[in-house]
Coordinates of C-alpha atoms in Angstrom, one line a residue:
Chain A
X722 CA 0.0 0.0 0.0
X723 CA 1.1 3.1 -0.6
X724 CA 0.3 7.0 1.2
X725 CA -0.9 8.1 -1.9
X726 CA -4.0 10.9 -1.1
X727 CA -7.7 9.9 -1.7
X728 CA -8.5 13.3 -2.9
X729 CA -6.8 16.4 -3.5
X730 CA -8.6 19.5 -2.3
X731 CA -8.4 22.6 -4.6
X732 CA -8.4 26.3 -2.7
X733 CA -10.5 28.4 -5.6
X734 CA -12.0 32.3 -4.8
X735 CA -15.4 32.8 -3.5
X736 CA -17.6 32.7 -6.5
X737 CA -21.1 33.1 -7.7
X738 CA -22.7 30.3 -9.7
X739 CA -22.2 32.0 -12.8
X740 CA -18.7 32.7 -11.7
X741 CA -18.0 28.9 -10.8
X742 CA -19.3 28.2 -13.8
X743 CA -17.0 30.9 -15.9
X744 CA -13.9 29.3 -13.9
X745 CA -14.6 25.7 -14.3
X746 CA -15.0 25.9 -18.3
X747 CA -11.8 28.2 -18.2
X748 CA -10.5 25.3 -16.8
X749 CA -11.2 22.8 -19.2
X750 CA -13.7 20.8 -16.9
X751 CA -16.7 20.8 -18.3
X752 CA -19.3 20.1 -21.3
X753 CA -20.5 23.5 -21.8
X754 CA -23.5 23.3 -19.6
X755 CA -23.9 24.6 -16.2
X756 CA -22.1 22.5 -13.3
X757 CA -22.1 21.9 -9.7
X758 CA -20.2 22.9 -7.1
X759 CA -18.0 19.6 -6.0
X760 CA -17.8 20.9 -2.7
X761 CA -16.2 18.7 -0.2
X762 CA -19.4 18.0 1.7
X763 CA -21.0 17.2 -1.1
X764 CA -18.6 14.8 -2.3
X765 CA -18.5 12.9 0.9
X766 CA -22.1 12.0 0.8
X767 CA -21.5 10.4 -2.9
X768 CA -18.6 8.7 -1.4
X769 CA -20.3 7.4 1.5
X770 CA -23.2 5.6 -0.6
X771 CA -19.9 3.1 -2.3
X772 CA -17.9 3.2 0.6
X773 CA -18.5 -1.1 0.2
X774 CA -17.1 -0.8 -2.7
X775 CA -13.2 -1.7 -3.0
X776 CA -12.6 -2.6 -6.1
X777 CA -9.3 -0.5 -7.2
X778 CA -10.2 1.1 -10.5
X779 CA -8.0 0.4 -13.8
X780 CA -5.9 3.7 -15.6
X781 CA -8.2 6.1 -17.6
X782 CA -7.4 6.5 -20.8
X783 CA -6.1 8.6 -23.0
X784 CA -4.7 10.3 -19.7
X785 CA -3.8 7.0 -17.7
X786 CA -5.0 8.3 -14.6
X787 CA -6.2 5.6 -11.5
X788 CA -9.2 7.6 -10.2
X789 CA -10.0 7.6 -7.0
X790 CA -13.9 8.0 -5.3
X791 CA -13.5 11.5 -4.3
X792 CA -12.0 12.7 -7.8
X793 CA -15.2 10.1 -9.5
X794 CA -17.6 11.9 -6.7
X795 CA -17.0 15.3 -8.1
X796 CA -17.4 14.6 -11.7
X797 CA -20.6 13.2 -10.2
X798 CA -21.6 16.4 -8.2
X799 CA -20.7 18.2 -11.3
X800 CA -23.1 16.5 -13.2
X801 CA -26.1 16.9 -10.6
X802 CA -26.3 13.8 -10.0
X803 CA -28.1 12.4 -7.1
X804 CA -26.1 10.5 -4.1
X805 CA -27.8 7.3 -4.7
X806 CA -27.3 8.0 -8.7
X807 CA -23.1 7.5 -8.0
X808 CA -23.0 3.1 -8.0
X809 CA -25.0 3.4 -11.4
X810 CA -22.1 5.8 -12.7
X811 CA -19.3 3.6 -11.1
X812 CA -20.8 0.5 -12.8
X813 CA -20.4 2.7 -16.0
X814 CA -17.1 3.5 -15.8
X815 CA -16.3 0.0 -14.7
X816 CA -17.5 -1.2 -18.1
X817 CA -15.9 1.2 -20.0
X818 CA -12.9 0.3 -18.4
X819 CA -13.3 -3.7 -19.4
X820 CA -10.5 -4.1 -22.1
X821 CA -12.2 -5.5 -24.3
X822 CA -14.3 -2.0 -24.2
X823 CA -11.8 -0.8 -26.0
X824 CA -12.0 2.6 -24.1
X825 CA -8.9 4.7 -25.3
X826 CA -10.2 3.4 -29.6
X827 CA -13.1 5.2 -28.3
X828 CA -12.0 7.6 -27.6
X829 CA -9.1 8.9 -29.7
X830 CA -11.2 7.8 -32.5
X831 CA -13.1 10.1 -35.6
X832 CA -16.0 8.3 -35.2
X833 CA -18.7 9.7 -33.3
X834 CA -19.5 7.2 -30.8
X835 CA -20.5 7.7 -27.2
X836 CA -20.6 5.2 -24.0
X837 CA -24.3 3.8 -24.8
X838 CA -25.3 3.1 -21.0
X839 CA -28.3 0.7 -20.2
X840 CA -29.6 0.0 -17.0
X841 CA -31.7 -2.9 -16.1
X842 CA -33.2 -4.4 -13.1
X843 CA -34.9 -2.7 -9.5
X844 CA -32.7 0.1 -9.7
X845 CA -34.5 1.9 -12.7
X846 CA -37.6 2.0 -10.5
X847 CA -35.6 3.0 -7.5
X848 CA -33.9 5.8 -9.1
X849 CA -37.1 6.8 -11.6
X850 CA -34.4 6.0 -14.6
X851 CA -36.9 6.4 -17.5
X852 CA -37.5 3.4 -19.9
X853 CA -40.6 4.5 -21.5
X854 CA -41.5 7.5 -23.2
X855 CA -38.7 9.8 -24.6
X856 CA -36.0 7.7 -22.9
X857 CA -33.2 8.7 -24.9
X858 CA -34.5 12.6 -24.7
X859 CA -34.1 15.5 -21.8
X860 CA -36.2 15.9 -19.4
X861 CA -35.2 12.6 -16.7
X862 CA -32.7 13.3 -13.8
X863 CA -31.6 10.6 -13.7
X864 CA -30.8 9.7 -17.3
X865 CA -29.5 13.0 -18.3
X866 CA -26.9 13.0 -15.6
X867 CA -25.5 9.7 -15.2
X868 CA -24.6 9.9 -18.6
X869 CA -23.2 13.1 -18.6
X870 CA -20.9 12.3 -15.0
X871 CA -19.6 9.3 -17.2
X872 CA -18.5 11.4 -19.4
X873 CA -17.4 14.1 -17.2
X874 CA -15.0 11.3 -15.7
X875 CA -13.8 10.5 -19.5
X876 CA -13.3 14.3 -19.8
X877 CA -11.8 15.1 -16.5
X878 CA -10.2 11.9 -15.3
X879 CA -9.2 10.5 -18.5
X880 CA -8.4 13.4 -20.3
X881 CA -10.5 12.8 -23.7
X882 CA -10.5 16.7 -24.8
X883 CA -12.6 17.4 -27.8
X884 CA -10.0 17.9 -30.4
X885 CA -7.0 17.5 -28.6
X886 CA -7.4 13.7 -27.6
X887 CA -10.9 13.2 -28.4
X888 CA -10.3 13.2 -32.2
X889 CA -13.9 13.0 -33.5
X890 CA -15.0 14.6 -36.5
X891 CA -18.3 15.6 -35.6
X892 CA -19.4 14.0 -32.1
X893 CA -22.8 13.1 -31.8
X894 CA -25.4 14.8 -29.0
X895 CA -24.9 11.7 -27.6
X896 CA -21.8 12.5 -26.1
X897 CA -23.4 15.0 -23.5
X898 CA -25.1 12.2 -22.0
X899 CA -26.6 8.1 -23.1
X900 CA -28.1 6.8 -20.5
X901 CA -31.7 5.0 -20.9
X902 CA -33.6 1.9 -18.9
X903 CA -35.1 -1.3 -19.9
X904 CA -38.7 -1.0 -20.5
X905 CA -38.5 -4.7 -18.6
X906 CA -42.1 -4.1 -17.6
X907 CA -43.6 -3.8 -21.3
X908 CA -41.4 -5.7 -22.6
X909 CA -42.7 -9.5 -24.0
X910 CA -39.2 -10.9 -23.3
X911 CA -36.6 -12.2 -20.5
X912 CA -35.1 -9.0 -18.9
X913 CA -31.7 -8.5 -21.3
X914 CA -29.2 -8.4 -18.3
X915 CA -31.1 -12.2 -17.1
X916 CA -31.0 -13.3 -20.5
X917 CA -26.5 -12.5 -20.0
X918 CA -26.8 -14.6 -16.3
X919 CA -27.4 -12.2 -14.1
X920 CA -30.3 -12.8 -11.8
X921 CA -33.8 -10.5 -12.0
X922 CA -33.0 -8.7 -8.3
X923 CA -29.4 -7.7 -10.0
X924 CA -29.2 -4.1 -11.1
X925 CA -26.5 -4.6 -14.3
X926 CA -25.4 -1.5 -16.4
X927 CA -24.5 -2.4 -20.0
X928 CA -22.0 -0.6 -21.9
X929 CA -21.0 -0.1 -25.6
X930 CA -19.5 2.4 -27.7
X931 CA -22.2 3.7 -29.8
X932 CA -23.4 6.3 -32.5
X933 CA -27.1 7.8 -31.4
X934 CA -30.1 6.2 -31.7
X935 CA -31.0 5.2 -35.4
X936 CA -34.7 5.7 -36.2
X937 CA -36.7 2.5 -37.3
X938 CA -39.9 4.0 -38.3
X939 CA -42.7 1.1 -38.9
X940 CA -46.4 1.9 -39.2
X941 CA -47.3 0.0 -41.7
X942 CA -46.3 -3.7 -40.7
X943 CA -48.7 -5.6 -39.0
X944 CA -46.6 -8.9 -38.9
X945 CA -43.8 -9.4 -37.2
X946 CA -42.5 -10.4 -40.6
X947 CA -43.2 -6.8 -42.0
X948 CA -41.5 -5.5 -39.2
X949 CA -38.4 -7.7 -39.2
X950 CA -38.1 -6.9 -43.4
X951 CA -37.9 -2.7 -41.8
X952 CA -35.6 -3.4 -39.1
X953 CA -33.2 -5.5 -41.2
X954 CA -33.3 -3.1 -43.8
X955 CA -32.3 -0.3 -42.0
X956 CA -29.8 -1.8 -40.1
X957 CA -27.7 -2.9 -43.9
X958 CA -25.9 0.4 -44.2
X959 CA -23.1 0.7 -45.7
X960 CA -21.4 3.8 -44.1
X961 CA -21.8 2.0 -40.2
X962 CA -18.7 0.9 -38.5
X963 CA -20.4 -2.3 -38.6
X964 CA -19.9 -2.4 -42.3
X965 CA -16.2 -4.1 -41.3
X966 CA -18.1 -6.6 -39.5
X967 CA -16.6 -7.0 -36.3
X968 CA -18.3 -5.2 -34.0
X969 CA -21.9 -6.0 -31.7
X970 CA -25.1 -3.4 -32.2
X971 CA -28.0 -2.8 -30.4
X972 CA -31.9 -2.7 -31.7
X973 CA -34.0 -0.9 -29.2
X974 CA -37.6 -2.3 -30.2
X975 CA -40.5 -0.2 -29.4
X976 CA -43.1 -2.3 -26.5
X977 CA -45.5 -1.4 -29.7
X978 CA -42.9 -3.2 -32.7
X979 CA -42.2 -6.1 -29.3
X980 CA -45.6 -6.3 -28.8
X981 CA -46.7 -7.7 -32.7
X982 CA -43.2 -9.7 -32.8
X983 CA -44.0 -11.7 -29.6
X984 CA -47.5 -12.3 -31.0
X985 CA -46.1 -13.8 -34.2
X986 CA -44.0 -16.2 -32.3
X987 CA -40.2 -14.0 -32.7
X988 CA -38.1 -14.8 -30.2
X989 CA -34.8 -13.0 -29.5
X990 CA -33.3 -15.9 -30.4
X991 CA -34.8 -16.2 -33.6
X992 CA -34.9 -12.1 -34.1
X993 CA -30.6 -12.8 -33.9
X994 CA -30.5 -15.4 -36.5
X995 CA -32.7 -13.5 -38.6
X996 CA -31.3 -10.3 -38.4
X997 CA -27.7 -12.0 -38.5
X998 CA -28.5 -13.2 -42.1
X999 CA -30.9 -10.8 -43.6
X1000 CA -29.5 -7.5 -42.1
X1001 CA -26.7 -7.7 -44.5
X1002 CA -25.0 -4.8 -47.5
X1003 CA -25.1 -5.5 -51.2
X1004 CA -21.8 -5.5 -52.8
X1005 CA -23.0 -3.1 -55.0
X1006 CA -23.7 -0.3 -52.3
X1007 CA -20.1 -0.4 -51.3
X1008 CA -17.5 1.1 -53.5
X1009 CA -14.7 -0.4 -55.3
X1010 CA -12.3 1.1 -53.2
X1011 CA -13.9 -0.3 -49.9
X1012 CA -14.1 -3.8 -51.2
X1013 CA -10.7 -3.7 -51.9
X1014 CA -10.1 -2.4 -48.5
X1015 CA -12.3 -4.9 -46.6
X1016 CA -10.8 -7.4 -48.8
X1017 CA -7.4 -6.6 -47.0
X1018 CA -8.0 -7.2 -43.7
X1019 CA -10.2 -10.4 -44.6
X1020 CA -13.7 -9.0 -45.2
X1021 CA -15.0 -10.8 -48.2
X1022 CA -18.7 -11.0 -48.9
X1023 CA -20.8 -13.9 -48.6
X1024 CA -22.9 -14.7 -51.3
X1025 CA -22.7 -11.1 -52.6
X1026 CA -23.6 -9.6 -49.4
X1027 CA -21.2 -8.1 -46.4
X1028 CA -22.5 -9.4 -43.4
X1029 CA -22.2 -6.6 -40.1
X1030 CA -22.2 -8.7 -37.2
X1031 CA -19.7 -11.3 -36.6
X1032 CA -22.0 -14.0 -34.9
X1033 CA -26.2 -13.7 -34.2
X1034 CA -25.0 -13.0 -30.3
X1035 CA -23.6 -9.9 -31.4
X1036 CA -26.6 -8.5 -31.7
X1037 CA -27.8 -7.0 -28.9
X1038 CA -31.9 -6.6 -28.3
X1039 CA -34.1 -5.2 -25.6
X1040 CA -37.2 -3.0 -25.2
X1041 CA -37.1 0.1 -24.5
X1042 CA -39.5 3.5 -25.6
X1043 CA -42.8 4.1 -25.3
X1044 CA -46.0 4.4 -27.4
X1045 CA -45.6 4.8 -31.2
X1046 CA -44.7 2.5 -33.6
X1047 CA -40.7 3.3 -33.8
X1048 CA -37.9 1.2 -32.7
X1049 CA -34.1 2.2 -33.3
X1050 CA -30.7 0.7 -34.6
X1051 CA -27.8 1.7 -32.3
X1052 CA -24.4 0.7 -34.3
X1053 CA -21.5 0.3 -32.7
X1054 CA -17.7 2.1 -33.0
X1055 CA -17.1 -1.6 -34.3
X1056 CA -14.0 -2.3 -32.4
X1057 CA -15.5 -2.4 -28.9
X1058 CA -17.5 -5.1 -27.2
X1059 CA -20.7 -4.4 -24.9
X1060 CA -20.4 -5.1 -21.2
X1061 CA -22.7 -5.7 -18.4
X1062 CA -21.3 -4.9 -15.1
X1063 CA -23.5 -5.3 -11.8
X1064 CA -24.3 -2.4 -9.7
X1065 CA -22.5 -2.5 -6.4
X1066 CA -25.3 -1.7 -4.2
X1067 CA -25.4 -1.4 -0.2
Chain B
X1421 CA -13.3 28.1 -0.9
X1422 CA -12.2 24.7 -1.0
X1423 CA -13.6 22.0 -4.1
X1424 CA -12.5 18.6 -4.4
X1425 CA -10.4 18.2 -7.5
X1426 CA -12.4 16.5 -10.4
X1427 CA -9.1 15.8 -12.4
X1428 CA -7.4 13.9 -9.5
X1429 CA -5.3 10.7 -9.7
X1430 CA -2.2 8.4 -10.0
X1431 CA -0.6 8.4 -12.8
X1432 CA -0.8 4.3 -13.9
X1433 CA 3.1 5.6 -15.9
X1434 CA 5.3 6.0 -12.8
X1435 CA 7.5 8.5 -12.4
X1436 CA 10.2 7.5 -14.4
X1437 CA 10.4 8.5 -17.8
X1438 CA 11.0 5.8 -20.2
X1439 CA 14.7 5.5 -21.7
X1440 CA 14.6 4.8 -25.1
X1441 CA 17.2 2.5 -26.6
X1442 CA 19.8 4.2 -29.6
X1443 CA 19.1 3.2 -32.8
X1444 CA 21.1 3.1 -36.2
X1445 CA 18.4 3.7 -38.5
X1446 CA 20.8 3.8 -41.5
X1447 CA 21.6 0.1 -40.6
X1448 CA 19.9 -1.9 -37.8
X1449 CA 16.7 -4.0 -38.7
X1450 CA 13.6 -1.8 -38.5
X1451 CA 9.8 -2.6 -38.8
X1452 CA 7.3 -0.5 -40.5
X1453 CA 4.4 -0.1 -38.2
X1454 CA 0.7 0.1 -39.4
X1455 CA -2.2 1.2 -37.9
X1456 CA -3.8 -0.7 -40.7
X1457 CA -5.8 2.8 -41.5
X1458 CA -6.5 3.0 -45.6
X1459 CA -3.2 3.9 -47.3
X1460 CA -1.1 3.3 -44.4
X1461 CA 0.5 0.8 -45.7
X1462 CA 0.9 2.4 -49.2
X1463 CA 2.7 5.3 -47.4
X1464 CA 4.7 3.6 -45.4
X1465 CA 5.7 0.8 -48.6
X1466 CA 6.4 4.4 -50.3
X1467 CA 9.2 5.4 -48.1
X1468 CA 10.8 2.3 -47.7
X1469 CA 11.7 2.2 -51.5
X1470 CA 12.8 5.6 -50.7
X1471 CA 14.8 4.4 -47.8
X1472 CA 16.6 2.8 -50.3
X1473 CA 18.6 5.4 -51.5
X1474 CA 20.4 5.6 -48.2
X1475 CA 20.2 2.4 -46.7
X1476 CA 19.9 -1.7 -47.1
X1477 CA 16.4 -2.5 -47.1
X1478 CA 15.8 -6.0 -46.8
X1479 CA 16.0 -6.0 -43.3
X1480 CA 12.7 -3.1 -43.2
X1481 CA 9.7 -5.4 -42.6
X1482 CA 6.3 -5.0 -42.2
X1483 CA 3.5 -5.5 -39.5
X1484 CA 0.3 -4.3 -38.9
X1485 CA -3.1 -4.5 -36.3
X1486 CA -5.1 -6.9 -37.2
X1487 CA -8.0 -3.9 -37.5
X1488 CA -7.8 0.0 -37.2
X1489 CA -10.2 0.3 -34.1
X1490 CA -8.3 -1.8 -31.7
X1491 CA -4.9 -1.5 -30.5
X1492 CA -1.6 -3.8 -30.9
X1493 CA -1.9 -7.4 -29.4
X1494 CA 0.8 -7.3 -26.0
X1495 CA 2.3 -10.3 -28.1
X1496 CA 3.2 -8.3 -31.3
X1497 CA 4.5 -5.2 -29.5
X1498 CA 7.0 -7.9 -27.7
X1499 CA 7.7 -9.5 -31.1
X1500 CA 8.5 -6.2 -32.5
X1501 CA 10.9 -5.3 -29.7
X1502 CA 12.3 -8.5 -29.7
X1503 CA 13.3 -8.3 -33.4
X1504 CA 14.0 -5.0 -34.5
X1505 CA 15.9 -1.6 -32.9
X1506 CA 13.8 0.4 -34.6
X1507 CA 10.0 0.6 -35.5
X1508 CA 8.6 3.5 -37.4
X1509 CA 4.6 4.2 -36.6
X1510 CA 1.9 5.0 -38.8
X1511 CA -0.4 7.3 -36.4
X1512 CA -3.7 9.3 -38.7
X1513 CA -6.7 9.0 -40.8
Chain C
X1014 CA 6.7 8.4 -35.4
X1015 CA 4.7 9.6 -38.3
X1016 CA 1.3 11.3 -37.9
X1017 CA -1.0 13.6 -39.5
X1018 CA -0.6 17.5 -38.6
X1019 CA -4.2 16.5 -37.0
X1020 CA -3.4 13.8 -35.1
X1021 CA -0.2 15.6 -33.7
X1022 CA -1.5 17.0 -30.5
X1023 CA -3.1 13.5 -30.0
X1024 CA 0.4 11.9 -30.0
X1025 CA 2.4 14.0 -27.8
X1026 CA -0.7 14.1 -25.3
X1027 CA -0.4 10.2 -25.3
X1028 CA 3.6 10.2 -25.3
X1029 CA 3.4 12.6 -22.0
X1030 CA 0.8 10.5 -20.5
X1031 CA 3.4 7.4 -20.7
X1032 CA 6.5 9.5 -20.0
X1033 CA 7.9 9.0 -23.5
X1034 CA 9.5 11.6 -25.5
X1035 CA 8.9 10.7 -29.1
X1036 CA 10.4 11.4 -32.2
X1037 CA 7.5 12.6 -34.8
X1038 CA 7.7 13.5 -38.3
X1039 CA 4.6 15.6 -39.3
X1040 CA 3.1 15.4 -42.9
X1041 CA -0.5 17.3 -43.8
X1042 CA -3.2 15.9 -43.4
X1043 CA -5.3 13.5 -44.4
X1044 CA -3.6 10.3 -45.8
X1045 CA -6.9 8.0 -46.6
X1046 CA -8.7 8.7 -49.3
X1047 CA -5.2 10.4 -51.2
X1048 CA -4.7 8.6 -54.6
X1049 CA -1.3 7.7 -55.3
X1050 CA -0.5 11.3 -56.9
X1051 CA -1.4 12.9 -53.4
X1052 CA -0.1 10.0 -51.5
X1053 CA 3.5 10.9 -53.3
X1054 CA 3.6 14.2 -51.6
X1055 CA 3.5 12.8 -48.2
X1056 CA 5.6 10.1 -48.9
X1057 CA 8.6 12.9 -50.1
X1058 CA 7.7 15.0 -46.5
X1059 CA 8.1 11.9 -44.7
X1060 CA 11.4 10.6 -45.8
X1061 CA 12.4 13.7 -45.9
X1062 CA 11.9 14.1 -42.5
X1063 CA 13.2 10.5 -41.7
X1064 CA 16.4 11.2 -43.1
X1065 CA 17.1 14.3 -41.7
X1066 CA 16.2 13.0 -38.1
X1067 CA 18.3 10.3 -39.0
X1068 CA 21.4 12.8 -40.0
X1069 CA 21.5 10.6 -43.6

């Protein structure tokens, strides 16, 4: 063991909010928005709700920095989260910080990907995380600033500084905050994080590197066939990351777009294998430059189609969403895998 | 007033900065390095026949990543180290 | 170490991070999507700048 300080305190001039606020973007330490004061008092009561939990953290990257819970605590407070909020963000960062997450890719990348974060189980009710309705969009505590104090902690901690480490070419929205819940309650199926062996009372928050929500717009279907023909077709893009076929995606059915599939006998087993050989890219939307490049690193089409998922378990379902008859594709950065880490509750 | 710093941490690198070993790149065995990124390897094929103005090239080899979005296996960055002094990198879009 | 003019604050944030002092030759950017006419350029700024970092 080594003395090495749990926090370091910093000593800052008496400000105003709107002077806190002017001094912490002048530092580099925020997302453009407004933040709260990490204040050491309201820190501690963050820390105290994961004082149980001991597991050392692994470096951040790009900055390779080992966090610690006060430093994580104030990119919470920053972020207005809640106390209780803080074991849901932890989870998150522990997923992002699987290897196989691929977390610095992720980040020093072009592409426009963001730390997708999905929460399933008790906790969603506990902490009003909203699965329904506009669960993507503003207007939820809870989902608005989990997301955003995981990426505080990517900014802050890790380092990822748009343009200077974080090398994307656009971004996405989504990279102010991802965060959304499992509609478990309208959804037909097995909860997702019971379906990857955790049990129902778990809380698990799944990770993965992804672009924004895709739109899957279906009013006209009224098979699950229909609908499966829509949601395979607008997943076979050919400007995805997926399009090198190595990386998982998510489809986020609508409990509507669930609700027909289930009745015509689709199970998420059978949703895989279908969408594993249907959602797939004619050779002749890709161009004869990209071929050659896929070609190189061992991409070949099958049968005159590029397939975008490696294996039928790399695609990822769940419901989530309200009313309406929409669903959404969410691709991934391709290089990244999606992890489910369980919350470390008291 | 006093905040808790949101940037705090160890650094996982140590103090020490690392030493790097001397290199005669007009002689020793080097490796080209690619991120596998379109054209990488293009460039870097380019200046090796360039290299050959002023050097022996047949001991300037190739590796790659097995894909752009993921870094080095551990076992090829030993391999590399192993083999050659020298290893130039490919790092952009 | 040869990077994109772009990617060069990238690098020597990453070299700092793991206490490395690197040696970088900087061409413009982009190099995808170059055909081999463009891709020439950046191959004459980078072995230009190999060989004078080399002292050949």
């Amino acid at each position: 063991m080594t003395d090495t300080p749990e926090t370091e305190l910093l000593d800052i001039p008496e400000f105003d909010a709107e002077g806190w606020n002017e001094y912490a973007l002048e530092q580099g330490w925020g997302d453009g928005m407004p933040l709260a004061l990490p204040t050491e008092a309201a820190v501690a009561k963050f820390v105290a709700v994961c004082r149980g939990d001991n597991q050392p953290f692994a470096p951040v990257s790009p900055r390779q920095i080992v966090p610690t819970l006060q430093s994580l605590a104030a990119n919470a407070v920053m972020a207005g989260c809640k106390p209780e909020y803080f074991p849901v963000v932890l989870a998150g960062l522990r997923g992002v910080l699987n290897a196989d997450y691929n977390l610095h890719g992720t980040l020093a990348t072009t592409h426009p990907c963001a730390p997708m974060v999905l929460v399933s189980g008790p906790i969603r009710k506990t902490l009003d995380i909203n699965c329904g309705s506009n669960c993507f969009g503003q207007g939820w505590r809870a989902n608005a600033t989990i997301g955003r104090a995981l990426q505080l902690i990517l900014l802050n901690i890790g380092g990822a500084r748009p343009g200077v480490m974080d090398r994307a070419t656009h971004g996405s929205p989504a990279k102010f905050a991802y965060c959304f819940g499992e509609n478990e309650e309208e959804s037909p199926w097995t909860p997702y994080h019971v379906r990857h062996g955790f049990a129902a009372s778990d809380s698990v928050v799944t990770v993965m590197a992804g672009e924004p929500p895709h739109n899957i717009n279906d009013h006209g279907s009224t098979s699950g066939e229909g609908l499966m023909t829509t949601i395979a077709g607008s997943i076979a893009q050919p400007g995805a990351n997926n399009i090198y076929g190595k990386g998982p995606y998510v489809v986020v059915l609508g409990p509507e777009h669930a609700e027909t599939l289930h009745r015509d006998s689709w199970t998420i087993e059978r949703m895989q294998q279908h969408l594993f050989e249907r959602a797939r890219v004619p050779v002749s939307r890709v161009s004869k430059e990209n071929q050659a490049s896929y070609a190189g690193s061992g991409h070949v089409p099958e049968d005159g189609y590029y397939k975008i998922a490696p294996t039928p378990q790399d695609i990822h379902i769940v419901v989530a969403g309200g009313p309406g008859k929409h669903s959404a594709w969410i691709p991934s950065f391709g290089g990244t895998a999606v992890i489910s880490v369980r919350v470390a509750t008291a | 007033m006093h905040i808790v710093n949101p940037t705090y941490g160890v650094s996982a690198a140590g103090g020490e900065a690392v030493a790097v070993k001397p290199v005669d790149w007009r002689a020793d065995p080097i490796v080209l390095f690619s991120n596998s990124k379109p054209n990488a390897r293009e460039l870097l094929e380019g200046i090796r026949a360039r290299l050959g103005e002023i050097r022996r090239v047949d001991n300037i080899e190739f590796v790659h990543k097995n894909s752009a979005s993921q870094p080095a296996p551990a076992e090829l960055i030993e391999q590399v180290a192993g083999k050659y002094k020298g290893a130039l990198l490919a790092i952009a879009d | 170490m040869i990077a994109t003019e772009t990617f060069r604050p990238l690098v020597l944030a990453q070299a700092k991070a793991r206490k490395i002092e690197p040696r970088l030759i900087v061409v413009k950017h982009p190099i995808g999507g170059l055909n081999a006419q463009e891709l020439a350029e950046r191959i004459d700024t980078a072995t230009a700048g190999l060989t004078q970092a080399i002292g050949a």
